[in-house]
Tab-separated table of C-alpha atoms in Angstrom:
chain	number	residue	atom	x	y	z
A	66	UNK	CA	56.536	66.108	-32.637
A	67	UNK	CA	57.161	68.008	-29.527
A	68	UNK	CA	59.326	70.800	-28.338
A	69	UNK	CA	61.062	70.966	-24.965
A	70	UNK	CA	57.846	71.886	-23.161
A	71	UNK	CA	57.446	69.366	-20.438
A	72	UNK	CA	55.562	71.352	-17.783
A	73	UNK	CA	57.835	71.222	-14.779
A	74	UNK	CA	55.240	72.333	-12.144
A	75	UNK	CA	58.170	71.175	-9.908
A	76	UNK	CA	57.322	67.686	-10.898
A	77	UNK	CA	58.949	68.350	-14.358
A	78	UNK	CA	58.147	67.656	-17.894
A	79	UNK	CA	54.824	68.536	-19.544
A	80	UNK	CA	55.113	68.313	-23.237
A	81	UNK	CA	53.963	70.770	-25.794
A	82	UNK	CA	52.873	68.773	-28.904
A	83	UNK	CA	53.827	70.327	-32.121
A	84	UNK	CA	51.186	69.107	-34.598
A	85	UNK	CA	52.867	69.918	-37.819
A	86	UNK	CA	55.404	67.079	-37.340
A	87	UNK	CA	52.805	64.596	-36.355
A	88	UNK	CA	50.879	65.386	-39.502
A	89	UNK	CA	53.966	65.136	-41.678
A	90	UNK	CA	54.515	61.489	-40.336
A	91	UNK	CA	50.955	60.490	-39.991
A	92	UNK	CA	50.578	59.828	-43.629
A	93	UNK	CA	53.580	57.469	-43.603
A	94	UNK	CA	52.014	55.299	-40.926
A	95	UNK	CA	50.243	52.165	-42.279
A	96	UNK	CA	47.804	49.861	-40.496
A	97	UNK	CA	50.202	46.911	-41.277
A	98	UNK	CA	53.000	48.436	-39.370
A	99	UNK	CA	53.193	47.013	-35.811
A	100	UNK	CA	55.538	45.711	-33.141
A	101	UNK	CA	55.546	41.877	-33.270
A	102	UNK	CA	56.965	39.327	-31.143
A	103	UNK	CA	60.116	37.799	-32.872
A	104	UNK	CA	59.134	34.298	-31.710
A	105	UNK	CA	55.907	32.485	-30.843
A	106	UNK	CA	55.523	34.499	-27.488
A	107	UNK	CA	52.032	35.948	-26.968
A	108	UNK	CA	52.791	37.974	-23.839
A	109	UNK	CA	55.850	39.567	-22.326
A	110	UNK	CA	56.652	41.135	-18.960
A	111	UNK	CA	59.145	43.955	-18.656
A	112	UNK	CA	60.470	45.889	-15.582
A	113	UNK	CA	60.976	49.597	-15.943
A	114	UNK	CA	62.463	52.533	-14.057
A	115	UNK	CA	60.150	55.175	-12.684
A	116	UNK	CA	61.710	58.440	-12.603
A	117	UNK	CA	59.712	61.487	-11.617
A	118	UNK	CA	56.599	59.535	-12.520
A	119	UNK	CA	57.928	58.747	-16.001
A	120	UNK	CA	58.245	55.178	-17.387
A	121	UNK	CA	61.716	54.564	-18.724
A	122	UNK	CA	62.100	51.306	-20.782
A	123	UNK	CA	64.996	49.716	-22.619
A	124	UNK	CA	64.796	50.037	-26.289
A	125	UNK	CA	67.263	48.418	-28.885
A	126	UNK	CA	67.766	50.427	-31.982
A	127	UNK	CA	68.879	48.561	-35.153
A	128	UNK	CA	70.003	45.779	-32.738
A	129	UNK	CA	72.178	47.926	-30.595
A	130	UNK	CA	71.477	49.110	-27.080
A	131	UNK	CA	69.605	48.833	-24.875
A	132	UNK	CA	68.999	52.574	-24.681
A	133	UNK	CA	66.685	54.252	-22.229
A	134	UNK	CA	63.516	55.744	-23.884
A	135	UNK	CA	60.591	57.278	-22.192
A	136	UNK	CA	57.216	55.358	-22.726
A	137	UNK	CA	54.955	58.157	-23.674
A	138	UNK	CA	51.338	58.097	-24.758
A	139	UNK	CA	51.673	61.720	-25.491
A	140	UNK	CA	53.865	61.091	-28.669
A	141	UNK	CA	52.992	59.569	-31.992
A	142	UNK	CA	56.178	58.649	-33.982
A	143	UNK	CA	59.250	57.584	-32.136
A	144	UNK	CA	61.566	60.463	-31.269
A	145	UNK	CA	65.388	60.005	-31.122
A	146	UNK	CA	67.003	62.735	-29.149
A	147	UNK	CA	70.484	61.228	-29.260
A	148	UNK	CA	71.467	60.658	-33.002
A	149	UNK	CA	74.691	58.716	-31.968
A	150	UNK	CA	72.501	55.514	-31.434
A	151	UNK	CA	72.256	55.277	-35.212
A	152	UNK	CA	75.593	54.188	-37.015
A	153	UNK	CA	76.549	56.013	-40.230
A	154	UNK	CA	73.613	58.349	-40.194
A	155	UNK	CA	73.523	60.446	-43.235
A	156	UNK	CA	71.297	63.484	-42.547
A	157	UNK	CA	71.890	64.660	-46.177
A	158	UNK	CA	69.826	61.900	-47.512
A	159	UNK	CA	66.914	62.191	-45.063
A	160	UNK	CA	63.742	64.061	-45.211
A	161	UNK	CA	64.160	67.329	-43.235
A	162	UNK	CA	61.416	69.054	-41.422
A	163	UNK	CA	61.181	72.286	-39.489
A	164	UNK	CA	59.864	72.309	-35.895
A	165	UNK	CA	58.467	75.577	-34.529
A	166	UNK	CA	56.837	76.467	-31.340
A	167	UNK	CA	56.398	79.395	-28.842
A	168	UNK	CA	58.658	81.774	-30.593
A	169	UNK	CA	61.016	79.142	-32.120
A	170	UNK	CA	62.247	80.038	-35.559
A	171	UNK	CA	64.076	77.127	-36.853
A	172	UNK	CA	64.856	73.792	-35.381
A	173	UNK	CA	65.772	70.811	-37.732
A	174	UNK	CA	64.474	67.348	-37.355
A	175	UNK	CA	64.853	64.480	-39.740
A	176	UNK	CA	62.273	61.906	-40.724
A	177	UNK	CA	63.280	58.147	-41.221
A	178	UNK	CA	61.445	54.917	-41.901
A	179	UNK	CA	64.775	52.898	-42.065
A	180	UNK	CA	65.054	52.173	-38.411
A	181	UNK	CA	64.195	49.020	-36.417
A	182	UNK	CA	63.238	49.227	-32.785
A	183	UNK	CA	62.996	46.293	-30.402
A	184	UNK	CA	61.417	46.274	-26.906
A	185	UNK	CA	62.305	43.095	-25.141
A	186	UNK	CA	61.177	40.279	-27.614
A	187	UNK	CA	58.973	42.580	-29.688
A	188	UNK	CA	60.293	44.227	-32.805
A	189	UNK	CA	59.056	46.818	-35.318
A	190	UNK	CA	60.735	47.412	-38.607
A	191	UNK	CA	60.701	50.630	-40.401
A	192	UNK	CA	59.247	52.390	-37.420
A	193	UNK	CA	58.299	56.153	-38.289
A	194	UNK	CA	60.880	58.166	-36.481
A	195	UNK	CA	61.808	61.774	-35.996
A	196	UNK	CA	65.487	62.376	-35.259
A	197	UNK	CA	67.026	65.467	-33.651
A	198	UNK	CA	70.496	66.360	-34.435
A	199	UNK	CA	71.071	67.202	-30.694
A	200	UNK	CA	69.149	66.555	-27.395
A	201	UNK	CA	67.269	69.872	-27.406
A	202	UNK	CA	64.980	68.581	-24.572
A	203	UNK	CA	67.872	67.871	-22.083
A	204	UNK	CA	65.718	65.012	-20.875
A	205	UNK	CA	68.802	63.328	-19.423
A	206	UNK	CA	69.584	66.398	-17.310
A	207	UNK	CA	66.109	66.795	-16.018
A	208	UNK	CA	65.763	63.066	-15.272
A	209	UNK	CA	69.244	62.376	-13.939
A	210	UNK	CA	69.908	59.538	-16.364
A	211	UNK	CA	70.807	59.311	-20.021
A	212	UNK	CA	67.698	59.337	-22.086
A	213	UNK	CA	67.832	58.617	-25.947
A	214	UNK	CA	64.300	59.254	-26.860
A	215	UNK	CA	60.586	58.738	-26.565
A	216	UNK	CA	58.331	55.870	-27.931
A	217	UNK	CA	54.557	56.020	-27.875
A	218	UNK	CA	51.841	55.232	-30.335
A	219	UNK	CA	53.557	52.540	-32.308
A	220	UNK	CA	54.041	50.354	-29.271
A	221	UNK	CA	50.645	51.053	-27.476
A	222	UNK	CA	48.743	50.469	-30.750
A	223	UNK	CA	50.517	47.017	-31.266
A	224	UNK	CA	49.556	45.539	-27.869
A	225	UNK	CA	47.330	45.310	-24.941
A	226	UNK	CA	49.669	47.204	-22.440
A	227	UNK	CA	49.203	46.587	-18.620
A	228	UNK	CA	51.182	49.197	-16.616
A	229	UNK	CA	51.788	48.540	-13.042
A	230	UNK	CA	53.259	51.589	-11.495
A	231	UNK	CA	53.897	50.171	-8.000
A	232	UNK	CA	55.552	47.032	-9.304
A	233	UNK	CA	57.398	49.069	-11.878
A	234	UNK	CA	56.362	46.409	-14.328
A	235	UNK	CA	54.648	46.324	-17.674
A	236	UNK	CA	52.946	43.299	-19.282
A	237	UNK	CA	52.187	43.665	-23.048
A	238	UNK	CA	50.224	41.065	-24.858
A	239	UNK	CA	49.126	40.410	-28.526
A	240	UNK	CA	45.759	42.147	-29.213
A	241	UNK	CA	44.048	38.911	-30.117
A	242	UNK	CA	44.966	37.328	-26.819
A	243	UNK	CA	42.462	36.711	-24.017
A	244	UNK	CA	43.418	39.142	-21.278
A	245	UNK	CA	41.796	39.186	-17.840
A	246	UNK	CA	40.556	42.626	-17.270
A	247	UNK	CA	40.526	44.087	-13.833
A	248	UNK	CA	39.021	47.362	-12.666
A	249	UNK	CA	36.784	50.020	-14.094
A	250	UNK	CA	36.230	50.229	-17.880
A	251	UNK	CA	36.807	53.611	-19.327
A	252	UNK	CA	36.409	54.478	-23.143
A	253	UNK	CA	39.329	56.201	-24.717
A	254	UNK	CA	39.450	58.076	-28.015
A	255	UNK	CA	42.537	57.881	-30.289
A	256	UNK	CA	43.058	60.986	-32.309
A	257	UNK	CA	46.116	61.862	-34.211
A	258	UNK	CA	48.069	58.909	-32.554
A	259	UNK	CA	47.228	60.027	-29.097
A	260	UNK	CA	44.609	58.893	-26.443
A	261	UNK	CA	42.041	61.091	-24.976
A	262	UNK	CA	39.337	60.605	-22.255
A	263	UNK	CA	36.380	62.704	-20.772
A	264	UNK	CA	36.461	63.645	-17.200
A	265	UNK	CA	34.374	65.772	-14.891
A	266	UNK	CA	36.205	68.939	-13.772
A	267	UNK	CA	34.907	71.630	-11.442
A	268	UNK	CA	35.232	75.059	-12.781
A	269	UNK	CA	35.252	78.146	-10.428
A	270	UNK	CA	31.851	79.833	-10.929
A	271	UNK	CA	30.775	77.379	-13.560
A	272	UNK	CA	30.145	74.197	-11.651
A	273	UNK	CA	31.121	70.850	-13.048
A	274	UNK	CA	32.037	70.438	-16.875
A	275	UNK	CA	32.879	67.522	-19.009
A	276	UNK	CA	36.398	67.979	-20.124
A	277	UNK	CA	38.455	66.316	-22.891
A	278	UNK	CA	41.843	65.467	-21.792
A	279	UNK	CA	45.043	64.053	-23.358
A	280	UNK	CA	46.242	60.900	-21.380
A	281	UNK	CA	50.034	61.559	-21.191
A	282	UNK	CA	52.237	58.966	-19.404
A	283	UNK	CA	55.083	61.252	-20.514
A	284	UNK	CA	54.015	64.148	-18.227
A	285	UNK	CA	55.050	64.079	-14.618
A	286	UNK	CA	52.294	66.322	-13.395
A	287	UNK	CA	48.619	65.391	-12.288
A	288	UNK	CA	46.715	67.959	-14.483
A	289	UNK	CA	47.275	70.698	-16.759
A	290	UNK	CA	44.056	72.697	-17.639
A	291	UNK	CA	44.566	74.773	-20.857
A	292	UNK	CA	41.348	75.789	-22.377
A	293	UNK	CA	37.647	76.611	-21.563
A	294	UNK	CA	35.217	77.920	-24.131
A	295	UNK	CA	37.909	79.081	-26.491
A	296	UNK	CA	39.754	80.937	-23.837
A	297	UNK	CA	42.071	80.434	-20.867
A	298	UNK	CA	40.755	77.898	-18.264
A	299	UNK	CA	39.406	79.735	-15.233
A	300	UNK	CA	41.831	80.002	-12.318
A	301	UNK	CA	41.169	78.736	-8.933
A	302	UNK	CA	40.740	81.334	-6.174
A	303	UNK	CA	44.015	80.166	-4.563
A	304	UNK	CA	46.869	80.195	-7.023
A	305	UNK	CA	50.576	80.970	-7.336
A	306	UNK	CA	52.507	82.398	-10.347
A	307	UNK	CA	54.967	79.737	-11.453
A	308	UNK	CA	57.358	78.901	-14.333
A	309	UNK	CA	55.708	75.730	-15.558
A	310	UNK	CA	58.434	74.594	-17.762
A	311	UNK	CA	60.789	75.355	-20.694
A	312	UNK	CA	60.173	75.740	-24.435
A	313	UNK	CA	63.145	75.836	-26.672
A	314	UNK	CA	62.808	79.774	-26.730
A	315	UNK	CA	62.212	80.386	-23.018
A	316	UNK	CA	59.985	79.931	-19.925
A	317	UNK	CA	56.426	79.068	-20.096
A	318	UNK	CA	54.569	81.243	-17.469
A	319	UNK	CA	51.318	80.569	-15.879
A	320	UNK	CA	49.713	79.434	-12.518
A	321	UNK	CA	49.581	76.555	-10.211
A	322	UNK	CA	46.503	75.800	-8.177
A	323	UNK	CA	44.108	73.123	-7.144
A	324	UNK	CA	41.054	71.744	-8.886
A	325	UNK	CA	38.421	71.291	-6.139
A	326	UNK	CA	36.650	68.156	-7.759
A	327	UNK	CA	37.941	65.974	-10.431
A	328	UNK	CA	36.505	62.595	-11.475
A	329	UNK	CA	36.621	60.024	-14.361
A	330	UNK	CA	34.840	56.617	-14.392
A	331	UNK	CA	33.838	55.855	-10.869
A	332	UNK	CA	36.936	57.622	-9.112
A	333	UNK	CA	36.583	61.038	-7.496
A	334	UNK	CA	39.578	63.160	-6.391
A	335	UNK	CA	39.755	66.405	-4.404
A	336	UNK	CA	42.162	69.180	-4.465
A	337	UNK	CA	44.158	67.954	-7.522
A	338	UNK	CA	47.271	70.112	-8.242
A	339	UNK	CA	46.918	71.451	-11.659
A	340	UNK	CA	49.109	73.876	-13.913
A	341	UNK	CA	47.249	76.686	-15.864
A	342	UNK	CA	49.655	77.800	-18.666
A	343	UNK	CA	49.266	81.144	-20.332
A	344	UNK	CA	46.657	80.672	-22.920
A	345	UNK	CA	47.510	83.582	-24.958
A	346	UNK	CA	51.066	82.044	-25.589
A	347	UNK	CA	50.341	78.390	-26.186
A	348	UNK	CA	47.166	78.890	-28.181
A	349	UNK	CA	49.169	80.640	-30.914
A	350	UNK	CA	51.285	77.405	-31.381
A	351	UNK	CA	48.972	74.602	-30.357
A	352	UNK	CA	45.474	73.733	-31.575
A	353	UNK	CA	43.499	73.676	-28.235
A	354	UNK	CA	40.134	73.377	-29.905
A	355	UNK	CA	40.051	69.651	-29.489
A	356	UNK	CA	41.102	69.371	-25.846
A	357	UNK	CA	40.624	71.082	-22.569
A	358	UNK	CA	43.889	69.925	-20.989
A	359	UNK	CA	46.262	67.148	-20.069
A	360	UNK	CA	45.995	64.258	-17.616
A	361	UNK	CA	49.514	63.340	-16.391
A	362	UNK	CA	51.271	60.526	-14.631
A	363	UNK	CA	51.076	61.905	-11.160
A	364	UNK	CA	47.440	60.942	-11.282
A	365	UNK	CA	47.787	57.934	-13.596
A	366	UNK	CA	50.293	56.366	-11.109
A	367	UNK	CA	47.433	55.893	-8.653
A	368	UNK	CA	46.178	52.933	-10.851
A	369	UNK	CA	47.100	49.813	-12.488
A	370	UNK	CA	46.230	50.658	-16.102
A	371	UNK	CA	45.478	48.314	-19.014
A	372	UNK	CA	45.491	50.098	-22.360
A	373	UNK	CA	43.666	48.701	-25.398
A	374	UNK	CA	44.090	51.229	-28.197
A	375	UNK	CA	42.604	48.840	-30.846
A	376	UNK	CA	39.150	48.536	-29.043
A	377	UNK	CA	39.114	52.063	-27.699
A	378	UNK	CA	39.144	51.428	-23.958
A	379	UNK	CA	41.231	50.973	-20.852
A	380	UNK	CA	40.745	49.367	-17.420
A	381	UNK	CA	41.920	51.165	-14.306
A	382	UNK	CA	42.213	49.678	-10.846
A	383	UNK	CA	43.538	51.560	-7.799
A	384	UNK	CA	46.788	50.709	-6.384
A	385	UNK	CA	48.667	51.560	-3.132
A	386	UNK	CA	49.344	55.083	-4.462
A	387	UNK	CA	45.661	55.808	-4.616
A	388	UNK	CA	45.151	57.644	-1.327
A	389	UNK	CA	48.310	59.637	-1.502
A	390	UNK	CA	47.664	63.436	-1.441
A	391	UNK	CA	48.537	65.726	-4.349
A	392	UNK	CA	51.317	68.050	-3.483
A	393	UNK	CA	53.459	70.517	-5.333
A	394	UNK	CA	57.167	71.134	-4.605
A	395	UNK	CA	57.542	73.456	-1.456
A	396	UNK	CA	60.813	75.143	-2.486
A	397	UNK	CA	59.945	76.720	-5.790
A	398	UNK	CA	62.794	76.017	-8.034
A	399	UNK	CA	63.903	73.668	-10.860
A	400	UNK	CA	67.085	71.316	-10.320
A	401	UNK	CA	68.666	69.628	-13.227
A	402	UNK	CA	71.966	67.909	-14.059
A	403	UNK	CA	74.504	69.652	-16.206
A	404	UNK	CA	74.223	68.292	-19.665
A	405	UNK	CA	77.940	68.092	-20.033
A	406	UNK	CA	78.687	66.729	-16.611
A	407	UNK	CA	75.853	64.631	-15.113
A	408	UNK	CA	77.507	64.838	-11.595
A	409	UNK	CA	76.816	68.650	-11.196
A	410	UNK	CA	73.351	69.496	-9.825
A	411	UNK	CA	72.253	73.053	-11.105
A	412	UNK	CA	69.497	75.357	-10.123
A	413	UNK	CA	67.227	76.461	-13.010
A	414	UNK	CA	64.229	78.833	-12.844
A	415	UNK	CA	63.056	80.063	-9.419
A	416	UNK	CA	59.520	81.050	-8.733
A	417	UNK	CA	58.681	84.522	-7.783
A	418	UNK	CA	58.061	84.969	-4.065
A	419	UNK	CA	59.048	81.291	-3.394
A	420	UNK	CA	61.107	79.888	-0.500
A	421	UNK	CA	63.990	79.445	-2.891
A	422	UNK	CA	63.827	83.116	-3.891
A	423	UNK	CA	63.340	84.356	-0.168
A	424	UNK	CA	66.533	82.386	0.721
A	425	UNK	CA	68.577	84.194	-1.876
A	426	UNK	CA	69.160	81.264	-4.271
A	427	UNK	CA	69.938	82.100	-7.899
A	428	UNK	CA	69.676	80.502	-11.232
A	429	UNK	CA	72.856	78.648	-12.171
A	430	UNK	CA	73.849	78.055	-8.516
A	431	UNK	CA	75.500	74.624	-8.048
A	432	UNK	CA	74.165	72.408	-5.328
A	433	UNK	CA	77.263	70.528	-3.806
A	434	UNK	CA	75.590	69.427	-0.543
A	435	UNK	CA	72.106	68.770	1.114
A	436	UNK	CA	71.600	68.549	4.815
A	437	UNK	CA	75.341	68.209	5.359
A	438	UNK	CA	75.734	65.386	2.953
A	439	UNK	CA	77.379	65.342	-0.520
A	440	UNK	CA	74.829	65.852	-3.202
A	441	UNK	CA	76.055	62.732	-4.950
A	442	UNK	CA	74.372	60.637	-2.302
A	443	UNK	CA	70.943	61.975	-3.611
A	444	UNK	CA	69.207	61.297	-7.012
A	445	UNK	CA	67.078	63.924	-8.707
A	446	UNK	CA	63.978	61.999	-7.644
A	447	UNK	CA	65.275	61.983	-3.969
A	448	UNK	CA	65.490	65.760	-4.065
A	449	UNK	CA	62.065	66.069	-5.659
A	450	UNK	CA	60.579	64.005	-2.948
A	451	UNK	CA	62.517	65.876	-0.203
A	452	UNK	CA	61.293	69.205	-1.425
A	453	UNK	CA	57.668	67.942	-1.246
A	454	UNK	CA	58.104	66.343	2.057
A	455	UNK	CA	56.101	68.833	4.094
A	456	UNK	CA	55.522	72.426	5.106
A	457	UNK	CA	57.628	74.059	7.842
A	458	UNK	CA	60.542	71.754	7.382
A	459	UNK	CA	63.988	73.158	6.619
A	460	UNK	CA	66.463	72.026	4.019
A	461	UNK	CA	70.233	73.187	4.267
A	462	UNK	CA	71.888	73.477	0.917
A	463	UNK	CA	75.583	73.994	0.289
A	464	UNK	CA	75.937	76.242	-2.662
A	465	UNK	CA	78.774	76.983	-5.018
A	466	UNK	CA	78.542	80.361	-6.897
A	467	UNK	CA	81.247	82.249	-8.589
A	468	UNK	CA	84.171	80.309	-6.916
A	469	UNK	CA	82.594	80.796	-3.554
A	470	UNK	CA	80.939	78.223	-1.236
A	471	UNK	CA	78.183	79.057	1.267
A	472	UNK	CA	75.155	77.486	3.092
A	473	UNK	CA	71.554	78.355	2.598
A	474	UNK	CA	68.764	77.431	4.914
A	475	UNK	CA	65.324	77.010	3.212
A	476	UNK	CA	62.097	76.678	4.875
A	477	UNK	CA	59.622	74.619	2.809
A	478	UNK	CA	56.268	76.192	2.416
A	479	UNK	CA	52.993	74.721	1.270
A	480	UNK	CA	51.984	77.690	-1.074
A	481	UNK	CA	48.652	76.369	-2.343
């Protein structure tokens, strides 16, 4: 299970995995439960949406839909964040569990195995599912489109899954099919329903270390380094304080910086943007003993990736994104859509000493125009790209605050 802890790092969404819910559901998973094609197909191609690096696929729930779900290697059981997709749901007859994390005292989730999920022509009956009574994540607001949940291990463990980020296309095949492998073969380890890899990471004053990282297609960032030798991961010399995202009980604080050298397989990267969350906070709620950090989609999208959970490996082949530099947002604030009115663009947390703060912007300001165009002409992804478009550029925002409307000129700044 997870709380609303998708590390924003201005690319939004890095999850906090709450292990207690995974463990409660793990015992209910059986080796015989899989997605299966409902006819004689052996392979299926499916186009997906790519929003802020996250893969959004259509999922049918109990033969109704399609509903947009995040395809997320970082989750085990399917998670439904919008219970209205299930007809006549009776929470009183469902197994109740408590979710806690980062100071959260009590959030109720419900466990069900009476749900059928279908992705294109592949179906799984009695899929282990955690259902929230309300959308505590506000995934829809942060992605700019209605999101109904997340799906991960049950799908990836059932097929050989080929993700092609540039084409926005996924090909999934039966595990006994002969699939033409392309690229560099890299071992993956499946633990607690999630995939891990080993990578080489340069640590300040300690040289290159071998780090164990969760592979997380549901995290928009490139890297999050969380633990080193039982303590906080050493910070780079150049860094900035940042609000890395939201938990259900408040902001996750930490730093943004660059990893000078990072490599896995035969691929080397320089100056990779990474978040460094406050270890003293997250280590109280997450077991960090089994991993050093998290490898997210801003790095994964540089490859075509073929996942084979059953045999414990993946193939990666560079695509046209491979040589694109790693950049953070150069404005220093979170923008999201109002959960009650998805046409309203609101400002969330603002980083200390950022261009947004210097210009006088405030949390809860509403953006009604960008560069003299109505904000409706932009998507959230458009604005994310705009705010990473280059240092020394200026953006003009039309702001509505307390029944007043005014303009703010923000000078973008490459802070790390």
